[in-house]
CSV table of C-alpha atoms in Angstrom, one decimal:
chain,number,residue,atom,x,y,z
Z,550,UNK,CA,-14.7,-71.3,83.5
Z,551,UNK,CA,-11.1,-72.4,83.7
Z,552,UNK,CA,-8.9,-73.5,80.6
Z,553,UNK,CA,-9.1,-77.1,81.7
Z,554,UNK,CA,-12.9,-77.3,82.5
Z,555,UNK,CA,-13.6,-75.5,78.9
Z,556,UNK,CA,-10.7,-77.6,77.2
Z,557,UNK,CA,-13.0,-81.0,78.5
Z,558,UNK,CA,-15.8,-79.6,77.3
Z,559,UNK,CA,-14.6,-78.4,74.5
Z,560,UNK,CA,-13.0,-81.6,73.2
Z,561,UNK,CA,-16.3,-83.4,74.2
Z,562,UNK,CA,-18.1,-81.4,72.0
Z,563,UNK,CA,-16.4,-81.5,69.0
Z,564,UNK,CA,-16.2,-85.5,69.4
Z,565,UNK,CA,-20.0,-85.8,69.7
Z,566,UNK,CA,-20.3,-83.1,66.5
Z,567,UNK,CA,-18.0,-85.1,64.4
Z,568,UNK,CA,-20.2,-88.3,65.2
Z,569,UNK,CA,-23.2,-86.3,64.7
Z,570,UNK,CA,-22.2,-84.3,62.1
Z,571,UNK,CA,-26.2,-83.2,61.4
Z,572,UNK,CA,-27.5,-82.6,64.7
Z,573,UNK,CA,-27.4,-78.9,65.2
Z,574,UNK,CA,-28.0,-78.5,68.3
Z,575,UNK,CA,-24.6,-79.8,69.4
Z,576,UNK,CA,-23.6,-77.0,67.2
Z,577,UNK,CA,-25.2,-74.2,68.9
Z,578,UNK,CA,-24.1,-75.9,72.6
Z,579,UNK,CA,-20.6,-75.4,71.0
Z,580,UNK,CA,-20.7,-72.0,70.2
Z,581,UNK,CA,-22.7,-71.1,73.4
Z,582,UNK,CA,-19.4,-72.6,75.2
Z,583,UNK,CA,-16.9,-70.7,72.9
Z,584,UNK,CA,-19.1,-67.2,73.8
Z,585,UNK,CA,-19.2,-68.3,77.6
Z,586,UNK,CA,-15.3,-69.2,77.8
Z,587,UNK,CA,-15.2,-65.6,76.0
Z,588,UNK,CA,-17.1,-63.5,78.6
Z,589,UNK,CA,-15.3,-65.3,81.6
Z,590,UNK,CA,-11.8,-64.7,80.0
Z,591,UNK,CA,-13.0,-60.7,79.4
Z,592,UNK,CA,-13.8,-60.8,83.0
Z,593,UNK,CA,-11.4,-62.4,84.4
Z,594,UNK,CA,-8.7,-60.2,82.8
Z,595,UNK,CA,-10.5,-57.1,83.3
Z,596,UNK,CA,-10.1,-58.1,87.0
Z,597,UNK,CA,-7.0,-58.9,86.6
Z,598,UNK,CA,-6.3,-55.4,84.9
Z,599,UNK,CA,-8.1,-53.7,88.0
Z,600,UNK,CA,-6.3,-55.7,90.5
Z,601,UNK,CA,-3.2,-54.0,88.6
Z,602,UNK,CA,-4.5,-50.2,88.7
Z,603,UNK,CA,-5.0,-50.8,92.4
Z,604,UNK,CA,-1.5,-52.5,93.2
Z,605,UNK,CA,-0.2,-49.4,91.2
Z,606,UNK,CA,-2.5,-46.8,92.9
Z,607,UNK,CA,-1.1,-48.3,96.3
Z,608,UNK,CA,2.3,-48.2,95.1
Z,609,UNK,CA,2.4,-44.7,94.2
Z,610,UNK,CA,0.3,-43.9,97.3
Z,611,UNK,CA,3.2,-45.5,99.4
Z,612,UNK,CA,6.2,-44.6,97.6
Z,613,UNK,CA,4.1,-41.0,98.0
Z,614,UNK,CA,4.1,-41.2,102.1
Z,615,UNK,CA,7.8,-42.6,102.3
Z,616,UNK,CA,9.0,-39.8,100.2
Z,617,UNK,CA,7.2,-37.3,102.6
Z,618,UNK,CA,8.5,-38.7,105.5
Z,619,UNK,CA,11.7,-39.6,104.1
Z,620,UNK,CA,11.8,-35.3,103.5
Z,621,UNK,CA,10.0,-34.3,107.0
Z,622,UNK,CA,13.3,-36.9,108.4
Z,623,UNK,CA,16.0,-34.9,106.3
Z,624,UNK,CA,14.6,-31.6,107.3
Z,625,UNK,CA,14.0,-32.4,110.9
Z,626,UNK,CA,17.5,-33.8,110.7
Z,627,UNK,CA,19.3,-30.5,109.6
Z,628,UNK,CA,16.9,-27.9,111.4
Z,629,UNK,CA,18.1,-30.1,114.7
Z,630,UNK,CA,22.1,-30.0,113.2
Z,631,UNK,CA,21.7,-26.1,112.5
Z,632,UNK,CA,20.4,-25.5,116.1
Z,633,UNK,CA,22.8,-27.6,117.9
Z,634,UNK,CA,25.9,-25.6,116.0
Z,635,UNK,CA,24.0,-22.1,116.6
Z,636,UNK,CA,24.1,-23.7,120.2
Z,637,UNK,CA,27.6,-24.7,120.4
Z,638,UNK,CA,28.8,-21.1,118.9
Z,639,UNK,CA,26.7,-19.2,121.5
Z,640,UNK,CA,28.2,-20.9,124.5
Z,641,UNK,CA,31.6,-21.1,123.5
Z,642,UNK,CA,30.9,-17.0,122.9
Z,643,UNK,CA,29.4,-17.1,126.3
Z,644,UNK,CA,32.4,-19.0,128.2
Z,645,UNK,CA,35.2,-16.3,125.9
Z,646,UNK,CA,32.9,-13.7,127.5
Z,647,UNK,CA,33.0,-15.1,130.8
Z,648,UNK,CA,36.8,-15.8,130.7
Z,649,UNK,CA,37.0,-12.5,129.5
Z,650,UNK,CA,35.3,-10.6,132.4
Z,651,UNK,CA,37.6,-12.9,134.9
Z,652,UNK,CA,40.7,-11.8,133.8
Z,653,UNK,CA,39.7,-7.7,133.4
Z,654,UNK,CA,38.3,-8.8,137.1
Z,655,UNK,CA,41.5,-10.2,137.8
Z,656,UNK,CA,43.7,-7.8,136.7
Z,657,UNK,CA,41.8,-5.0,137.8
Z,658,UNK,CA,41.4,-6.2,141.1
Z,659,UNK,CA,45.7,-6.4,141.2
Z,660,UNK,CA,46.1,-3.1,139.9
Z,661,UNK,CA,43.6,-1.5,142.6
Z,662,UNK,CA,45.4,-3.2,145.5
Z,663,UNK,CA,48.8,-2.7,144.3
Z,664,UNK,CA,49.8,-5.6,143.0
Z,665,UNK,CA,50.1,-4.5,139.7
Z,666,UNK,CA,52.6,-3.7,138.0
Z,667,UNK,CA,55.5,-5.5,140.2
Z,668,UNK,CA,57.4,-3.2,142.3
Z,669,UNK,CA,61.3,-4.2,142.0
Z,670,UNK,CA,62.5,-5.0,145.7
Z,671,UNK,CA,58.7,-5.3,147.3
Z,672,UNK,CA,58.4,-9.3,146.6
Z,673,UNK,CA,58.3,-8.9,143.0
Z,674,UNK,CA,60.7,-9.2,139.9
């Protein structure tokens, strides 16, 4: 029963008891209202109260799955930041390497056809 509806009721009651101030069975009406008013307001807050646990329960449940994912991101994140710089240190070994074995190629190469060390008066120094 809502506040307003009861309060109606209510007043009407205690109007007609105060005219009838013998009749008892205006009496027991009143108190029948005063326990109904009571059972709907212990209902209606105990659904309020569950309406709360379940907000609460979906909360935590949520903040619960951002959190997760939120970690899953971060360590998704760093494993891919960690493998892109293992990357990037293997290649640039690979091209030193490579540059490397040119220049032994290279100066190899100069020493078996003579060109290597400069000979003074042949074209050289």
């Amino acid at each position: 029963m809502k506040s307003e509806d009861f309060d109606k009721c209510r007043q009407f009651l205690e109007k007609a008891i105060e005219i009838s101030t013998d009749n008892g069975e205006l009496l027991k009406v009143y108190l029948r209202l005063i326990e109904l008013k009571s059972e709907y307001d212990k209902e209606t807050d105990k659904a309020w109260i569950e309406k709360e646990i379940r907000e609460a329960e979906f909360n935590t449940q949520y903040q619960t799955a951002v959190h997760t994912n939120n970690t899953d991101l971060d360590k998704a994140y760093h494993t891919n930041n960690t493998n892109y710089g293992m990357a990037v240190s293997q290649q640039q070994g690979e091209n030193y390497r490579h540059y490397q074995t040119q220049v032994h190629g290279t100066a190899q190469s100069a020493m078996q056809h003579g060109v290597w060390p400069p000979q003074v008066g042949h074209g050289g120094v």
